[in-house]
Amino acid sequence: MGYLRNCWYVVSWSQDLAIGQPFGTVVIDEPVVVYRKQDGELVAFEDRCLHRFAPLSAGRCEGDRLRCMYHGLLFEPDGSIAEIPGQEQVPDQARLRRYPVAEKHSWVWVWMGDPAQADEKLIPPAVGYDNPDFVLGHGQIDYAAEARLVCDNLLDLSHLSFVHIDSFGAGDEWAGRVPKYTRRERSIRVERWMQADINARTQASEPMDRYQVYDFYLPGIFLMTGGNFPLGTGEKLGFAEPDLDDAISGVTFTSQAVSPTGPRTARYFFNWGPHRRHGDEAFRDQLMVLAGKAFAEDKAMIESQQTIIDFDPGRNPVPIKADKGVILYNRMLNAMLAEEEGATAEVASHGWAGQPVEAE
Amino acid sequence: MGYLRNCWYVVSWSQDLAIGQPFGTVVIDEPVVVYRKQDGELVAFEDRCLHRFAPLSAGRCEGDRLRCMYHGLLFEPDGSIAEIPGQEQVPDQARLRRYPVAEKHSWVWVWMGDPAQADEKLIPPAVGYDNPDFVLGHGQIDYAAEARLVCDNLLDLSHLSFVHIDSFGAGDEWAGRVPKYTRRERSIRVERWMQADINARTQASEPMDRYQVYDFYLPGIFLMTGGNFPLGTGEKLGFAEPDLDDAISGVTFTSQAVSPTGPRTARYFFNWGPHRRHGDEAFRDQLMVLAGKAFAEDKAMIESQQTIIDFDPGRNPVPIKADKGVILYNRMLNAMLAEEEGATAEVASHGWAGQPVEAE
Amino acid sequence: MGYLRNCWYVVSWSQDLAIGQPFGTVVIDEPVVVYRKQDGELVAFEDRCLHRFAPLSAGRCEGDRLRCMYHGLLFEPDGSIAEIPGQEQVPDQARLRRYPVAEKHSWVWVWMGDPAQADEKLIPPAVGYDNPDFVLGHGQIDYAAEARLVCDNLLDLSHLSFVHIDSFGAGDEWAGRVPKYTRRERSIRVERWMQADINARTQASEPMDRYQVYDFYLPGIFLMTGGNFPLGTGEKLGFAEPDLDDAISGVTFTSQAVSPTGPRTARYFFNWGPHRRHGDEAFRDQLMVLAGKAFAEDKAMIESQQTIIDFDPGRNPVPIKADKGVILYNRMLNAMLAEEEGATAEVASHGWAGQPVEAE
């Protein structure tokens, strides 16, 4: 499957990158090293010395520069060679590949495609630690599965009624009714009103209406919020979007990022927590325990799904109504890939793309 | 190597499949799920939901039906869809692949080929817990080797004189004389009289004749019995088959099944124990200890053999007289494969098939 | 990458091969078994029984002969079959592949190519336990990396200034000046005078000149010695080779062998120790502790280099002055391979070979 290159991928939590400590990772099957200059500004390179391909992430920061610790080549933040031990002249034209890198919403983002198109405005509006309204916890999980399968999971929350019975205690409502999908420019909005939901997580003792909404930004950012409203609010609003400031409880926000590392591996970053008016650190910690349990359930399901797919990768899925988001996502992704590299043919062969979609 | 499809493969012990607990396995590189309906009757499906390929073995039995626990599709025992959450209509024509499944001789058998040809009469006459004459113990071992190599091992017991010196305490007799091989319709009979055998396992204190016979049913069922007779019985009978009811001691029965799971993996099921007139539970337990040791010796040898083969898979073996059973087996298997799918050419390239065989 | 066949590869330490205990290993991706006859003489075969490919290294020595412990074929030291259980005639023409094997300088060497060209004079002049002048310790390490990368490491000691800061405490000198490379018939000599070196390992308290020299015999034997001389000796000698008998301290010798086992694996054998006039067993033990630490640093670097290379194996390195030895090595190796099997084209594609080299 082709990877989208002209997009921002999350590679780390902002707070995990200390000045002077190069960090090696893998994005769309390419090794990447990220480090901070003395002023905190980030630099991202291919994690491969020009000389004999040692990883620069095993290197040493020297001020703003990064030294390969195999034979000592020293690189400027622009990727040029500052120094080669044992020789006076250094080749002018040799350059490490440099990736645009950004820091926003507590995440470090890398742009793997055409640098000229790297626009920070394309970074989705996640909620990070710099947002004082939310009390957030966070975590990350490595998947032995394609990023695509993790995205599918997030694009169809009907699985809550089955995968997460023991964690979220989700009822039939999630699977019973297909939510509203709206195609946006680079994202899909998914909304649902759940009437008379008794949400155990908010200790609500009486029936309420719950509004839940997420935006899934392609290729893999999931931003979800919602809140509880007095019984009947949904109907009163004609099931339109409410003002979350009017919620009486249960307003939380979760930002999640699915980053493809290799053909069968992905890294999943998530935070979650209540709005300060709707919960405190103790509640955030409860949510983290819950997330730990629920995301382990997802991981088990998705990795076993990958195992089954690998027995016979050519199968075509039988589409159901709940696939709306997945189908919409695949259409949009295919279009973006096609625009980027004429990759339609290859991607369409996945079999998701040819399904009917009503939500547009 | 091609797999025979029109045959019964053992996938489990009967007693290991409880009502309501789907069991996932792999047979000839295909994922299979087996479960029991409320009345105990077995159902076997491809272990792959039609929708997004999640394993049904991670699903939930609901009465006689099986629900995928990813997005909730519910399947009837005939493989049709009973329910799709979130939609009223379900596609009529969509069907899970269903495999014929049988339960006999304490084993669960699955037929991977043409269902119309699935005939329970083709299940070999193994001895299971339903046979009151024998006191049986059992076990199973997963092999990191092709099923073919485990079958070869069982088709040529001359290896007892070398591999099993420390466990069975087998002497030169096993390798010293080639037994009698008889080709039958779907099996090979292998018989030998061992004169003046002192069989430590029966605590016999004086020399006796031992008769040992097994039927190897293609592709991988091994059924062996035998018994001890007064010295000279073999000669008196012209080394023909005796009546085991006349044995004075040492009558045991072992049923063994070699099931290919993947191209380099197999699962091996075995039971073993004395006839009630020739041994009790304590003796059975001794045999199990012995089997545990001996089968670990086989596993070490066969897995290292696989490792060596994989360095250069194209080599042709140098045939010896003891190969009679292996050669006969490969000829019969090739013929069955050819009949089944015109697969002769591919299989014959294994190099075993072109050897001279006298036993027919 | 093609492997050189007409050369001696180290497979074991002499003292690790006891009479009667067959030893299995892998050389250039071929399984090899080595054993000693009763008189101590070595025999090396393919580690694969002619019959059904069981490893002979799991076999049993019977006098000078080796028996396969699967079905009992017995082999003569010349590779012919001495005995096949169950049959009287053995095929005359069947022969195990036999490799020339030699024992020299405490190592066991195997020749994987044309036996007619196997000449013990081609064994490099390593220093082993049979040399009474040195007090040696030894060890070995398995690499998850191509042998080629381990050789590159040894052919360019400029890495000491970076990889081994914490172990050898090597200073900038190693990387700062390219040593003298001299091409010899089947080896490369690498020499350097380090002026005013304070060599902590010799407890030298005053500045001295250090001379360090190694011969790298293709494809993978590294033999290094050196010694400390009064300050100014290097200059006085015009930086030519000194007589090591004149060294005032610090004369050690290390023999190292890099043996390719598979396409991404290698085994590395090393000894090291002082000349008896320059150190004792206690000093040797200090050197072994140091080697343990330093070689673990190399292993971490080289295995991660392999990982990075495997992401995109087609890249061409940017050459630097310190590559002289590596480039020279690759040219010589390519020539030898070309002579051996017309393999130039394949090997040249590695990208090292096209670089300018001055040292000839």
Short mmCIF file of N, CA and C in Angstrom, two decimals, chain B residues 194-297:
data_model
loop_
_atom_site.label_atom_id
_atom_site.label_comp_id
_atom_site.label_asym_id
_atom_site.label_seq_id
_atom_site.Cartn_x
_atom_site.Cartn_y
_atom_site.Cartn_z
N MET B 194 9.55 -59.58 15.99
CA MET B 194 10.88 -59.52 16.58
C MET B 194 11.04 -60.71 17.48
N GLN B 195 11.95 -61.58 17.08
CA GLN B 195 12.10 -62.81 17.84
C GLN B 195 12.98 -62.59 19.06
N ALA B 196 12.60 -63.24 20.14
CA ALA B 196 13.40 -63.20 21.35
C ALA B 196 13.64 -61.78 21.84
N ASP B 197 12.66 -60.96 21.65
CA ASP B 197 12.76 -59.59 22.12
C ASP B 197 12.56 -59.53 23.62
N ILE B 198 13.46 -58.86 24.29
CA ILE B 198 13.21 -58.63 25.72
C ILE B 198 12.69 -57.22 25.85
N ASN B 199 11.42 -57.13 26.09
CA ASN B 199 10.80 -55.83 26.07
C ASN B 199 10.75 -55.26 27.48
N ALA B 200 11.66 -54.35 27.73
CA ALA B 200 11.76 -53.79 29.08
C ALA B 200 10.46 -53.15 29.53
N ARG B 201 9.74 -52.62 28.58
CA ARG B 201 8.54 -51.87 28.94
C ARG B 201 7.45 -52.77 29.51
N THR B 202 7.51 -54.06 29.20
CA THR B 202 6.48 -54.96 29.74
C THR B 202 7.02 -55.73 30.93
N GLN B 203 8.19 -55.33 31.38
CA GLN B 203 8.82 -56.04 32.51
C GLN B 203 8.96 -57.54 32.25
N ALA B 204 8.96 -57.91 31.01
CA ALA B 204 9.12 -59.33 30.71
C ALA B 204 10.52 -59.78 31.12
N SER B 205 10.58 -60.88 31.79
CA SER B 205 11.88 -61.31 32.29
C SER B 205 12.48 -62.41 31.43
N GLU B 206 11.73 -62.88 30.49
CA GLU B 206 12.27 -63.96 29.66
C GLU B 206 12.08 -63.63 28.18
N PRO B 207 12.89 -64.18 27.32
CA PRO B 207 12.78 -63.90 25.88
C PRO B 207 11.40 -64.30 25.35
N MET B 208 10.87 -63.43 24.51
CA MET B 208 9.59 -63.69 23.87
C MET B 208 9.68 -63.25 22.42
N ASP B 209 8.68 -63.61 21.64
CA ASP B 209 8.51 -63.04 20.31
C ASP B 209 7.58 -61.84 20.43
N ARG B 210 7.94 -60.78 19.72
CA ARG B 210 7.04 -59.62 19.72
C ARG B 210 6.56 -59.34 18.31
N TYR B 211 5.27 -59.15 18.19
CA TYR B 211 4.67 -58.77 16.91
C TYR B 211 4.24 -57.31 17.01
N GLN B 212 4.64 -56.54 16.02
CA GLN B 212 4.34 -55.11 16.02
C GLN B 212 3.76 -54.76 14.66
N VAL B 213 2.67 -54.05 14.64
CA VAL B 213 2.04 -53.73 13.36
C VAL B 213 1.45 -52.33 13.42
N TYR B 214 1.62 -51.58 12.32
CA TYR B 214 0.87 -50.32 12.26
C TYR B 214 0.33 -50.08 10.87
N ASP B 215 -0.77 -49.36 10.85
CA ASP B 215 -1.35 -48.89 9.59
C ASP B 215 -1.14 -47.39 9.54
N PHE B 216 -0.54 -46.95 8.44
CA PHE B 216 -0.36 -45.52 8.25
C PHE B 216 -1.35 -45.07 7.18
N TYR B 217 -2.38 -44.37 7.62
CA TYR B 217 -3.41 -43.87 6.70
C TYR B 217 -2.98 -42.52 6.15
N LEU B 218 -3.03 -42.38 4.85
CA LEU B 218 -2.65 -41.12 4.24
C LEU B 218 -3.70 -40.05 4.50
N PRO B 219 -3.28 -38.81 4.70
CA PRO B 219 -1.90 -38.35 4.67
C PRO B 219 -1.15 -38.46 5.98
N GLY B 220 -1.82 -38.66 7.16
CA GLY B 220 -1.01 -38.61 8.36
C GLY B 220 -1.54 -39.27 9.62
N ILE B 221 -2.20 -40.41 9.50
CA ILE B 221 -2.68 -41.09 10.71
C ILE B 221 -1.92 -42.40 10.90
N PHE B 222 -1.39 -42.56 12.10
CA PHE B 222 -0.52 -43.69 12.43
C PHE B 222 -1.21 -44.47 13.56
N LEU B 223 -1.53 -45.74 13.30
CA LEU B 223 -2.23 -46.56 14.28
C LEU B 223 -1.42 -47.82 14.52
N MET B 224 -0.88 -47.95 15.73
CA MET B 224 0.04 -49.07 15.98
C MET B 224 -0.41 -49.90 17.17
N THR B 225 -0.26 -51.20 16.98
CA THR B 225 -0.51 -52.10 18.11
C THR B 225 0.52 -53.22 18.03
N GLY B 226 0.37 -54.22 18.91
CA GLY B 226 1.31 -55.33 18.93
C GLY B 226 1.17 -56.08 20.23
N GLY B 227 1.93 -57.13 20.37
CA GLY B 227 1.87 -57.89 21.60
C GLY B 227 3.00 -58.90 21.68
N ASN B 228 3.17 -59.45 22.89
CA ASN B 228 4.23 -60.43 23.12
C ASN B 228 3.65 -61.84 23.10
N PHE B 229 4.39 -62.75 22.49
CA PHE B 229 3.95 -64.14 22.34
C PHE B 229 5.06 -65.07 22.79
N PRO B 230 4.68 -66.31 23.12
CA PRO B 230 5.73 -67.25 23.53
C PRO B 230 6.79 -67.39 22.45
N LEU B 231 8.01 -67.60 22.90
CA LEU B 231 9.15 -67.76 21.99
C LEU B 231 8.81 -68.82 20.94
N GLY B 232 9.03 -68.47 19.69
CA GLY B 232 8.76 -69.41 18.61
C GLY B 232 7.43 -69.20 17.93
N THR B 233 6.58 -68.34 18.48
CA THR B 233 5.26 -68.14 17.88
C THR B 233 5.37 -67.59 16.46
N GLY B 234 6.28 -66.63 16.30
CA GLY B 234 6.45 -66.02 14.98
C GLY B 234 6.75 -67.07 13.94
N GLU B 235 7.72 -67.89 14.24
CA GLU B 235 8.13 -68.93 13.28
C GLU B 235 6.96 -69.89 13.03
N LYS B 236 6.29 -70.30 14.11
CA LYS B 236 5.19 -71.23 14.00
C LYS B 236 4.10 -70.71 13.06
N LEU B 237 3.88 -69.38 13.14
CA LEU B 237 2.85 -68.76 12.30
C LEU B 237 3.37 -68.40 10.91
N GLY B 238 4.59 -68.78 10.61
CA GLY B 238 5.17 -68.37 9.33
C GLY B 238 5.27 -66.85 9.24
N PHE B 239 5.43 -66.20 10.41
CA PHE B 239 5.56 -64.74 10.49
C PHE B 239 4.36 -64.00 9.90
N ALA B 240 3.22 -64.69 9.96
CA ALA B 240 1.98 -64.03 9.56
C ALA B 240 1.39 -63.27 10.76
N GLU B 241 0.34 -62.60 10.53
CA GLU B 241 -0.33 -61.82 11.58
C GLU B 241 -0.93 -62.75 12.62
N PRO B 242 -0.64 -62.51 13.88
CA PRO B 242 -1.24 -63.34 14.94
C PRO B 242 -2.57 -62.75 15.38
N ASP B 243 -3.25 -63.52 16.20
CA ASP B 243 -4.44 -62.98 16.85
C ASP B 243 -3.97 -62.33 18.15
N LEU B 244 -4.17 -61.00 18.24
CA LEU B 244 -3.64 -60.31 19.43
C LEU B 244 -4.30 -60.78 20.72
N ASP B 245 -5.47 -61.40 20.59
CA ASP B 245 -6.10 -61.96 21.79
C ASP B 245 -5.26 -63.08 22.41
N ASP B 246 -4.38 -63.64 21.60
CA ASP B 246 -3.52 -64.71 22.11
C ASP B 246 -2.25 -64.19 22.75
N ALA B 247 -2.03 -62.89 22.67
CA ALA B 247 -0.79 -62.33 23.23
C ALA B 247 -0.74 -62.59 24.73
N ILE B 248 0.44 -62.89 25.23
CA ILE B 248 0.54 -63.14 26.66
C ILE B 248 0.82 -61.87 27.45
N SER B 249 1.27 -60.86 26.78
CA SER B 249 1.52 -59.57 27.45
C SER B 249 1.79 -58.50 26.41
N GLY B 250 1.91 -57.26 26.90
CA GLY B 250 2.43 -56.17 26.07
C GLY B 250 1.52 -55.68 24.96
N VAL B 251 0.23 -55.92 25.04
CA VAL B 251 -0.63 -55.36 24.00
C VAL B 251 -0.95 -53.90 24.35
N THR B 252 -0.52 -53.02 23.47
CA THR B 252 -0.84 -51.60 23.64
C THR B 252 -1.41 -51.09 22.33
N PHE B 253 -1.93 -49.88 22.35
CA PHE B 253 -2.39 -49.25 21.12
C PHE B 253 -2.00 -47.78 21.18
N THR B 254 -1.50 -47.28 20.06
CA THR B 254 -1.26 -45.85 19.98
C THR B 254 -1.86 -45.31 18.69
N SER B 255 -2.59 -44.21 18.81
CA SER B 255 -3.15 -43.52 17.66
C SER B 255 -2.44 -42.16 17.58
N GLN B 256 -1.93 -41.87 16.39
CA GLN B 256 -1.18 -40.62 16.24
C GLN B 256 -1.64 -39.92 14.97
N ALA B 257 -1.68 -38.61 15.03
CA ALA B 257 -2.14 -37.83 13.87
C ALA B 257 -1.16 -36.69 13.63
N VAL B 258 -0.76 -36.55 12.38
CA VAL B 258 0.13 -35.45 11.97
C VAL B 258 -0.69 -34.50 11.10
N SER B 259 -0.90 -33.31 11.59
CA SER B 259 -1.71 -32.35 10.83
C SER B 259 -0.85 -31.18 10.39
N PRO B 260 -0.77 -30.95 9.06
CA PRO B 260 -0.01 -29.78 8.59
C PRO B 260 -0.76 -28.51 8.99
N THR B 261 -0.06 -27.59 9.62
CA THR B 261 -0.69 -26.31 9.95
C THR B 261 -0.22 -25.28 8.91
N GLY B 262 1.07 -25.13 8.76
CA GLY B 262 1.59 -24.23 7.73
C GLY B 262 2.69 -24.90 6.93
N PRO B 263 3.36 -24.13 6.06
CA PRO B 263 4.38 -24.72 5.20
C PRO B 263 5.56 -25.30 5.98
N ARG B 264 5.83 -24.79 7.15
CA ARG B 264 6.95 -25.28 7.95
C ARG B 264 6.50 -25.62 9.36
N THR B 265 5.21 -25.89 9.53
CA THR B 265 4.72 -26.20 10.87
C THR B 265 3.70 -27.33 10.80
N ALA B 266 3.65 -28.08 11.88
CA ALA B 266 2.70 -29.18 11.98
C ALA B 266 2.29 -29.35 13.44
N ARG B 267 1.15 -29.96 13.64
CA ARG B 267 0.72 -30.31 14.99
C ARG B 267 0.54 -31.82 15.05
N TYR B 268 1.05 -32.37 16.13
CA TYR B 268 1.15 -33.82 16.27
C TYR B 268 0.34 -34.22 17.50
N PHE B 269 -0.67 -35.07 17.30
CA PHE B 269 -1.53 -35.55 18.38
C PHE B 269 -1.24 -37.03 18.61
N PHE B 270 -1.18 -37.43 19.86
CA PHE B 270 -0.94 -38.87 20.09
C PHE B 270 -1.63 -39.34 21.37
N ASN B 271 -2.08 -40.58 21.32
CA ASN B 271 -2.45 -41.25 22.58
C ASN B 271 -1.73 -42.59 22.60
N TRP B 272 -1.72 -43.21 23.76
CA TRP B 272 -1.01 -44.47 23.89
C TRP B 272 -1.44 -45.11 25.20
N GLY B 273 -1.53 -46.41 25.22
CA GLY B 273 -1.84 -47.08 26.47
C GLY B 273 -2.04 -48.56 26.27
N PRO B 274 -2.05 -49.28 27.38
CA PRO B 274 -2.17 -50.74 27.30
C PRO B 274 -3.63 -51.19 27.13
N HIS B 275 -3.77 -52.38 26.59
CA HIS B 275 -5.05 -53.06 26.66
C HIS B 275 -5.31 -53.35 28.14
N ARG B 276 -6.55 -53.27 28.52
CA ARG B 276 -6.87 -53.44 29.95
C ARG B 276 -6.37 -54.77 30.53
N ARG B 277 -6.28 -55.76 29.69
CA ARG B 277 -5.80 -57.06 30.19
C ARG B 277 -4.28 -57.04 30.36
N HIS B 278 -3.61 -56.03 29.80
CA HIS B 278 -2.15 -56.01 29.79
C HIS B 278 -1.55 -54.82 30.52
N GLY B 279 -2.39 -54.06 31.19
CA GLY B 279 -1.80 -52.92 31.89
C GLY B 279 -2.87 -52.03 32.48
N ASP B 280 -2.45 -51.21 33.44
CA ASP B 280 -3.41 -50.36 34.14
C ASP B 280 -3.02 -48.89 33.99
N GLU B 281 -3.65 -48.02 34.79
CA GLU B 281 -3.38 -46.59 34.71
C GLU B 281 -1.91 -46.30 35.04
N ALA B 282 -1.37 -47.02 35.96
CA ALA B 282 0.04 -46.77 36.32
C ALA B 282 0.95 -47.09 35.14
N PHE B 283 0.65 -48.15 34.44
CA PHE B 283 1.47 -48.50 33.28
C PHE B 283 1.30 -47.46 32.17
N ARG B 284 0.04 -47.06 31.99
CA ARG B 284 -0.21 -46.00 31.00
C ARG B 284 0.64 -44.77 31.33
N ASP B 285 0.70 -44.42 32.60
CA ASP B 285 1.46 -43.22 32.97
C ASP B 285 2.95 -43.40 32.67
N GLN B 286 3.44 -44.62 32.88
CA GLN B 286 4.84 -44.90 32.50
C GLN B 286 5.03 -44.70 31.00
N LEU B 287 4.08 -45.19 30.24
CA LEU B 287 4.19 -45.04 28.78
C LEU B 287 4.18 -43.56 28.39
N MET B 288 3.39 -42.77 29.08
CA MET B 288 3.32 -41.34 28.76
C MET B 288 4.66 -40.65 29.05
N VAL B 289 5.29 -41.03 30.15
CA VAL B 289 6.60 -40.45 30.47
C VAL B 289 7.59 -40.81 29.35
N LEU B 290 7.52 -42.06 28.96
CA LEU B 290 8.39 -42.56 27.88
C LEU B 290 8.12 -41.80 26.58
N ALA B 291 6.84 -41.64 26.26
CA ALA B 291 6.48 -40.94 25.03
C ALA B 291 6.97 -39.49 25.07
N GLY B 292 6.83 -38.87 26.21
CA GLY B 292 7.29 -37.49 26.35
C GLY B 292 8.76 -37.36 26.01
N LYS B 293 9.54 -38.31 26.51
CA LYS B 293 10.98 -38.28 26.25
C LYS B 293 11.27 -38.60 24.78
N ALA B 294 10.64 -39.66 24.28
CA ALA B 294 10.93 -40.11 22.91
C ALA B 294 10.49 -39.08 21.88
N PHE B 295 9.33 -38.49 22.08
CA PHE B 295 8.81 -37.55 21.07
C PHE B 295 9.61 -36.24 21.09
N ALA B 296 10.20 -35.94 22.24
CA ALA B 296 11.10 -34.78 22.27
C ALA B 296 12.37 -35.08 21.47
N GLU B 297 12.81 -36.33 21.50
CA GLU B 297 13.97 -36.73 20.68
C GLU B 297 13.63 -36.59 19.18
#
